[in-house]
Coordinates of C-alpha atoms in Angstrom, one line a residue:
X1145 CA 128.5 65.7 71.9
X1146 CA 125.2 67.4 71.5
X1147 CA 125.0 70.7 71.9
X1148 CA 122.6 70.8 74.5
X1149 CA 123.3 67.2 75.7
X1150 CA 121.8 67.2 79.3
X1151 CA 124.2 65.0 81.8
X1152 CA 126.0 64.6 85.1
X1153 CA 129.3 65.5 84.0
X1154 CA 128.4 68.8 81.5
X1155 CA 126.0 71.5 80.7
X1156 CA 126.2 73.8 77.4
X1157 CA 127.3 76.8 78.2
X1158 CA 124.6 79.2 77.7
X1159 CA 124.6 82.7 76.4
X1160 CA 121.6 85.3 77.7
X1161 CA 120.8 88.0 74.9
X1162 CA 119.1 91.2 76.0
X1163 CA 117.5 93.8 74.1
X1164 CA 117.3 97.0 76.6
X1165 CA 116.1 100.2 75.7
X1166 CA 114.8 102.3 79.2
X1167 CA 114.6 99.8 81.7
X1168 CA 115.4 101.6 84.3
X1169 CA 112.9 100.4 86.6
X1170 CA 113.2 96.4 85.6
X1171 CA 117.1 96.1 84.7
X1172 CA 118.5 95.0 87.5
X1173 CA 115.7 92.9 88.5
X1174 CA 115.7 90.8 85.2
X1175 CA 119.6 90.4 85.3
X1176 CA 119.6 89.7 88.9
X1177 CA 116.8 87.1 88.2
X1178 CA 119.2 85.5 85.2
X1179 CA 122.6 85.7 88.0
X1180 CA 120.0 83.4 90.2
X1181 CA 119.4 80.6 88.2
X1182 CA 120.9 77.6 89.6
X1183 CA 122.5 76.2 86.4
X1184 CA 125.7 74.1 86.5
X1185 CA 127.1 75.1 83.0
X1186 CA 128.8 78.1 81.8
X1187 CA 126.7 81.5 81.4
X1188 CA 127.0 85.0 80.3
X1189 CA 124.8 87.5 79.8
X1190 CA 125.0 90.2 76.6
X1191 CA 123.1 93.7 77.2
X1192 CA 122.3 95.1 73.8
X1193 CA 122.0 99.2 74.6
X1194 CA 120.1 101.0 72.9
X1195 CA 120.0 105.2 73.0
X1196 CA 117.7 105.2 76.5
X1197 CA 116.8 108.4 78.2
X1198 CA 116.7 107.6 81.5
X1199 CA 119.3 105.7 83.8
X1200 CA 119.2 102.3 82.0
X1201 CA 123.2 102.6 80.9
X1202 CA 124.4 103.5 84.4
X1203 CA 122.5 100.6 86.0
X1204 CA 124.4 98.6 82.9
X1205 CA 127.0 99.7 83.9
X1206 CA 127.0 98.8 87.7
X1207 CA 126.0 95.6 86.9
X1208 CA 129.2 95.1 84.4
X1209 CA 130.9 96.2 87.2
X1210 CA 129.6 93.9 89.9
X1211 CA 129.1 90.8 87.8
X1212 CA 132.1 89.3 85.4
X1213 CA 129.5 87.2 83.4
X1214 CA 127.4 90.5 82.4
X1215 CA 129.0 92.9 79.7
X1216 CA 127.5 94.9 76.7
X1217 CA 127.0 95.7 73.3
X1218 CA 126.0 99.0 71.7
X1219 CA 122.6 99.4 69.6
X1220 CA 122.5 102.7 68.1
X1221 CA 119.0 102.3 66.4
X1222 CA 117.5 101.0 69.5
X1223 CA 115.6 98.2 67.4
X1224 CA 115.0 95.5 69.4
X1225 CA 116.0 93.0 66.2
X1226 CA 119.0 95.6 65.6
X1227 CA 120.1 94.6 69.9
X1228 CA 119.1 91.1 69.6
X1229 CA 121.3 90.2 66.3
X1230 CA 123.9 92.4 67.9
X1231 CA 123.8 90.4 71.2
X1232 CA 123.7 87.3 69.5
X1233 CA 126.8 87.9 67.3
X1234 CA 128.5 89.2 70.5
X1235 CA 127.6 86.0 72.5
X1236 CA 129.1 82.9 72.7
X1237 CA 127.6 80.0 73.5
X1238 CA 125.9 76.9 71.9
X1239 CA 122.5 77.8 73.6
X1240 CA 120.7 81.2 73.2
X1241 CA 118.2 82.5 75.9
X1242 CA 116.3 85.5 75.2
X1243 CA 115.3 87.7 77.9
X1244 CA 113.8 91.4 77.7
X1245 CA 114.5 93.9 79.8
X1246 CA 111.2 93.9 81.7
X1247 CA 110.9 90.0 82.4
X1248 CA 111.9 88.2 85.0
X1249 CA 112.6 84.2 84.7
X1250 CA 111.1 81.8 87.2
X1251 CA 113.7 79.8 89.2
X1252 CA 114.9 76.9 87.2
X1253 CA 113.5 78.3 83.8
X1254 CA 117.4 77.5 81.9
X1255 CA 117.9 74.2 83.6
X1256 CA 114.4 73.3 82.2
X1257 CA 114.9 74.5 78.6
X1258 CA 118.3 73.1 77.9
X1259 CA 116.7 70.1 79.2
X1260 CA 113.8 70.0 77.3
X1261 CA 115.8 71.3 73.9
X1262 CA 117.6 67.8 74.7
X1263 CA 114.5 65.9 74.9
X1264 CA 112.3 67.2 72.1
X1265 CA 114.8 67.8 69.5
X1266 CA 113.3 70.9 69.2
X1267 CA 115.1 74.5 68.0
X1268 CA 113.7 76.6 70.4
X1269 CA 111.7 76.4 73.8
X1270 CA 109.5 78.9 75.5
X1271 CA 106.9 79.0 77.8
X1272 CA 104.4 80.9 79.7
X1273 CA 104.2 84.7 79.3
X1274 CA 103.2 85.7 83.1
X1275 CA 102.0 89.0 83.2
X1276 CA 101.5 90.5 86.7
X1277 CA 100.8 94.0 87.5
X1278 CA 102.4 96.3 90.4
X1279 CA 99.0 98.6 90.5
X1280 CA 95.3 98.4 89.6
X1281 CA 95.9 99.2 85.8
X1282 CA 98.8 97.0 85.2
X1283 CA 97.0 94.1 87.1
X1284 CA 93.7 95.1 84.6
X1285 CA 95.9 94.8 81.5
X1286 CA 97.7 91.7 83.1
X1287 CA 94.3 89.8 83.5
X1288 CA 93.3 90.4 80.1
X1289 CA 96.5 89.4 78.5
X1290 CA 96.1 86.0 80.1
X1291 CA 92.5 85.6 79.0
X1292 CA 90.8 84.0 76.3
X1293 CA 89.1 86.5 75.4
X1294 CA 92.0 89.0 75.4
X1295 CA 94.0 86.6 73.9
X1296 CA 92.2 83.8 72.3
X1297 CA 93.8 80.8 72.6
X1298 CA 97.5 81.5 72.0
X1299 CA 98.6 79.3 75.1
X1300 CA 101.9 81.3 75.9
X1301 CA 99.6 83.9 77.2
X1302 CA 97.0 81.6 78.6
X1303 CA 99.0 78.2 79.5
X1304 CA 98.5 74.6 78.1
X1305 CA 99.5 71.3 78.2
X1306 CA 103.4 70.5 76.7
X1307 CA 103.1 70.8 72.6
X1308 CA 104.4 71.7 69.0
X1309 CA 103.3 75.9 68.4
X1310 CA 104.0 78.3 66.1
X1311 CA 105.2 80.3 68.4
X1312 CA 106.7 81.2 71.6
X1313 CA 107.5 83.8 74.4
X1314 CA 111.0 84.7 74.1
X1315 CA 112.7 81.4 73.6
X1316 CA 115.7 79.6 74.2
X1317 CA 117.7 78.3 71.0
X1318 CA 120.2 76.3 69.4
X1319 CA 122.6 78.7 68.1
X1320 CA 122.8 76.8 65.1
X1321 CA 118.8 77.7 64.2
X1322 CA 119.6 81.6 65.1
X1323 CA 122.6 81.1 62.5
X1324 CA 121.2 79.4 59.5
X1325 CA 118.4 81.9 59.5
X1326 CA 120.4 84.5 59.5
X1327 CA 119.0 85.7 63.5
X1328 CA 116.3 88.5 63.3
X1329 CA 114.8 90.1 60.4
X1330 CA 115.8 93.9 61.5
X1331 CA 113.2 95.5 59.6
X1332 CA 110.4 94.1 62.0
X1333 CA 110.4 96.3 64.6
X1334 CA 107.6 94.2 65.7
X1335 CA 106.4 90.4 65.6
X1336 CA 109.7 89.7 65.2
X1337 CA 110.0 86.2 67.3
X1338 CA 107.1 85.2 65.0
X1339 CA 108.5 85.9 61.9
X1340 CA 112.0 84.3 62.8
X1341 CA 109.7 81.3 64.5
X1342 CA 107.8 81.0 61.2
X1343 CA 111.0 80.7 59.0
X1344 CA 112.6 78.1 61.7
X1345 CA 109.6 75.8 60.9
X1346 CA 109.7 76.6 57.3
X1347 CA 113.2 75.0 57.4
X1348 CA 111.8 71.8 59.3
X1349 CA 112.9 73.1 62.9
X1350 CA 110.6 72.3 66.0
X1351 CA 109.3 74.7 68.1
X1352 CA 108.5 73.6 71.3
X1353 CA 105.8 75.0 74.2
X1354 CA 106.4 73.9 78.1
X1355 CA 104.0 75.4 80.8
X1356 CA 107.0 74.2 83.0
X1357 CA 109.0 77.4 81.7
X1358 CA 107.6 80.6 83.0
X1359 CA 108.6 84.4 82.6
X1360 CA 107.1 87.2 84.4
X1361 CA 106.3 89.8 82.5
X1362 CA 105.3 93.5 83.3
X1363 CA 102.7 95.3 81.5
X1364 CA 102.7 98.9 79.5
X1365 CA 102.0 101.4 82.4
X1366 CA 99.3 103.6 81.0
X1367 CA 96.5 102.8 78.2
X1368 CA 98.4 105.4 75.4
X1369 CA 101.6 102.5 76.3
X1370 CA 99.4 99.9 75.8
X1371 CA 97.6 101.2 72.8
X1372 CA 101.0 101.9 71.1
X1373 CA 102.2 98.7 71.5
X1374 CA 99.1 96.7 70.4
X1375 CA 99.1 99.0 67.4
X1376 CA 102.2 98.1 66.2
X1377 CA 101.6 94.7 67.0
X1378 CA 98.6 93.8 64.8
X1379 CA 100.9 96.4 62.2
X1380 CA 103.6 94.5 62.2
X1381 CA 101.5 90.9 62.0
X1382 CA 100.0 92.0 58.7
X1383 CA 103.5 92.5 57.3
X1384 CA 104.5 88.8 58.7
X1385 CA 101.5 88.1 56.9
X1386 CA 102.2 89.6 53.5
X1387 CA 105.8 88.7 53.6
X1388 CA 105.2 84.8 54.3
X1389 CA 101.6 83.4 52.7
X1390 CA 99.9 81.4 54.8
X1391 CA 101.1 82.5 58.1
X1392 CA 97.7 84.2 59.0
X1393 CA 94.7 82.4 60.9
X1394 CA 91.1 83.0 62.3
X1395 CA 92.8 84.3 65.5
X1396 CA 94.8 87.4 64.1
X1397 CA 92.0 88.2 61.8
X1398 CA 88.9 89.0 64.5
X1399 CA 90.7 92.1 65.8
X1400 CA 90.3 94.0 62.1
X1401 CA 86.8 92.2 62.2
X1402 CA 85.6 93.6 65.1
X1403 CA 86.8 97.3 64.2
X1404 CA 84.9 97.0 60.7
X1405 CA 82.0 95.5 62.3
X1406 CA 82.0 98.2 65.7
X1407 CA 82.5 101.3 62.9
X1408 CA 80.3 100.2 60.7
X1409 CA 77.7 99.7 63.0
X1410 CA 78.2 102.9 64.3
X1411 CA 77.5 104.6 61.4
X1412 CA 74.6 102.7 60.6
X1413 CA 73.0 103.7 63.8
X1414 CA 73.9 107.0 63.6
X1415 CA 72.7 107.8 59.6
X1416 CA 69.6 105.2 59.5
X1417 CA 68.6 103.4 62.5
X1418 CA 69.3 102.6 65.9
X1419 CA 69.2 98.8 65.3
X1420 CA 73.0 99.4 64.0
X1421 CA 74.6 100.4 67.7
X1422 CA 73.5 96.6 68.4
X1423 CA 77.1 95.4 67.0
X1424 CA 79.2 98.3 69.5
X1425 CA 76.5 97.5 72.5
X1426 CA 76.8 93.6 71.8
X1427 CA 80.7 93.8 72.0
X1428 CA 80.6 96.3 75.0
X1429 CA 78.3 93.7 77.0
X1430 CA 80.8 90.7 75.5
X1431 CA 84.0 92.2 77.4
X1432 CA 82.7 93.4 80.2
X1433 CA 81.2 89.5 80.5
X1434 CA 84.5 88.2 79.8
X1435 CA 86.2 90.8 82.2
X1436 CA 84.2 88.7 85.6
X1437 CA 86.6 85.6 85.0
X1438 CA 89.5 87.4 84.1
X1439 CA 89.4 89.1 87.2
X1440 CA 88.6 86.8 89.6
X1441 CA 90.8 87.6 93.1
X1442 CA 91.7 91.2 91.7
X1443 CA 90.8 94.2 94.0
X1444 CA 87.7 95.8 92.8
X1445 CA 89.5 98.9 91.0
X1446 CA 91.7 96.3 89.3
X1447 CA 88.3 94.4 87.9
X1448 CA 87.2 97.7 87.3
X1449 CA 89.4 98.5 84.2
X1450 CA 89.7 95.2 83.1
X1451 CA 87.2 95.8 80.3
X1452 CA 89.5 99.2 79.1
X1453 CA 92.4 97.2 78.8
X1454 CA 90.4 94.3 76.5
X1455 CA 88.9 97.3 74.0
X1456 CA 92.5 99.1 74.0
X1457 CA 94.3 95.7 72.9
X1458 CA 91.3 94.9 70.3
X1459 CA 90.7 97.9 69.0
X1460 CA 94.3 99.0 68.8
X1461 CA 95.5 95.8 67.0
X1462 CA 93.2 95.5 64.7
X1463 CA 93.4 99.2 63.8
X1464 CA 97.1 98.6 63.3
X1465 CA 96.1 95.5 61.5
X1466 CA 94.1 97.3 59.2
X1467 CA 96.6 100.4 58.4
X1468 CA 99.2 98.4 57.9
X1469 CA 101.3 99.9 55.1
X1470 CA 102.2 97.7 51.8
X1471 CA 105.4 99.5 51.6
X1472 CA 106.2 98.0 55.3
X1473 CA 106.5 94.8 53.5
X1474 CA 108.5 95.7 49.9
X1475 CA 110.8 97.0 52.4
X1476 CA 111.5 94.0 54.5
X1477 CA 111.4 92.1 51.0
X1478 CA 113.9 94.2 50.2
X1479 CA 116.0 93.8 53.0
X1480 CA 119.3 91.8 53.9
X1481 CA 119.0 89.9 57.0
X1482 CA 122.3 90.1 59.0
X1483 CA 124.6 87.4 59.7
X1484 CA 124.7 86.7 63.4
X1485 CA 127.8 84.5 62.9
X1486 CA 130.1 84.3 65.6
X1487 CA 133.6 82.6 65.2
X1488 CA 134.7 82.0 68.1
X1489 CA 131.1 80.6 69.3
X1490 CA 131.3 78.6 66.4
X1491 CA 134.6 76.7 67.3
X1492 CA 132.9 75.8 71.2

């Protein structure tokens, strides 16, 4: 039967990975979200550990304790591609769900991608990336995550009709995929799901986008979180890019634009004329236009900071972008990617 053949009489079982690395404040809720999903097939869930420093691993623990289907897997480098591989290798299953430890999946959201890898053919599914914020800043950063002009037109942040992409949020795979690639390339610390995405279309795989799947996802909590992570982001995105030709478009390159165009204009006005601080003033006026629809319903304090969160995800990415190190890529060149192989998955 096919592996993710969709009937009355059986489901494929399903293994959730988890990378977790201080979640503390989001554990439980994502697991607990998972435990909720009215699926009728098999399902466990694999908690990759990394070294946290808060109480991540007793709240792991508890739920090992309370739930038979959760157990866990240590990550000593705390790599998310280190936990994922590790989780996958650990799991089971004919079907691979990933879930981070700060997202939350809408009810129905496995039913609907083990149906949907059934329908399309496809190697892995995602959806919609649904940001939402618990306080004015995380609602700011949320809004401009699911923007256009935060975003551009990558429709896992901003929604879309049913389609082929490049990529997707999370995802949920055929083991087999995840196996002849070899899972995660461990030396991306970031852009990771990209890169593996990239090489599962290289191989003539299918990845498939559903606005029917949805995953609620939780901001960075301050603007030096943010910044880090957008950083490393458009970092990380120029290695993908040097380590796979032709995987860069339009999109990925007007962050770096933009900090070129906003410095050098800068120091234009600053050593010979005024007339340059029109490129910083023009993209100052540009956000804070974009930030009235991207806020629309938020409290005023919420709208407020919309426009910070927009310059910290531009600037930050395409700074990272731009100081990307060459050696980032001869090292991932260099690399071995792991086999995620499991036996006894392989025999279900």
């Amino acid at each position: 039967m096919n592996a993710t053949a969709n009937t009355d009489m059986q489901l494929p079982a399903v293994s959730v990975i988890m990378p977790i690395l201080n979640e503390e404040r989001h554990l439980r809720e994502a697991v607990e979200a998972i435990l909720a999903q009215e699926y009728g097939g098999e399902m466990e869930v694999v908690l990759a550990l990394g070294p946290s420093a808060d109480r991540t691993d007793e709240i792991a623990a508890q739920l090992v304790a309370e739930h038979p289907q959760v157990h866990t897997v240590p990550n000593p480098s705390g790599r998310t591609p280190a936990a994922l591989n590790a989780a996958i290798k650990a799991s089971r299953h004919p079907v691979v769900v990933r879930v981070d430890g700060h997202a939350a999946l809408s009810p129905g959201y496995i039913a609907t991608a083990v149906r949907l890898l059934d329908e399309t053919g496809a190697m892995n599914v995602g959806g919609i990336m649904h940001a939402e914020g618990t306080n004015a800043w995380e609602q700011a950063v949320a809004a401009a995550m699911t923007s256009k002009i935060g975003v551009g037109n990558a429709v896992f942040h901003t929604g879309g009709e049913a389609q082929e992409a490049l990529t997707v949020y999370l995802g949920v795979f055929r083991r087999q995929a995840l196996e002849q690639q070899g899972g995660y390339n461990e030396e991306f610390i970031r852009a990771q799901d990209w890169e593996l995405n990239f090489r599962i279309r290289e191989a003539g795989g299918r990845i498939w986008f559903s606005p029917d799947l949805k995953v609620s996802y939780r901001p960075r909590p301050s603007v030096k979180a943010l910044a880090k992570q957008y950083k490393d982001y458009g970092r990380w995105r120029h290695v993908v890019a040097r380590y796979h030709a032709g995987s860069i478009n339009l999109r990925y390159l007007a962050p770096p634009t933009a900090v070129v165009a906003i410095a050098a204009g800068i120091v234009v006005g600053a050593a010979l004329t005024p007339w340059g601080f029109v490129i910083p003033a023009g993209y100052l006026a540009a956000i804070a236009a974009g930030s009235v629809p991207a806020g629309k319903g938020l409290p005023l304090k919420a709208r407020a900071q919309i426009p910070v969160a927009l310059a910290t995800m531009h600037m930050t990415w395409g700074w990272g972008f731009l100081t990307s190190p060459k050696s980032l890529a001869k090292r991932v060149i260099a690399s071995r990617r792991p086999a995620v192989r499991n036996p006894e998955a392989a025999a279900n």
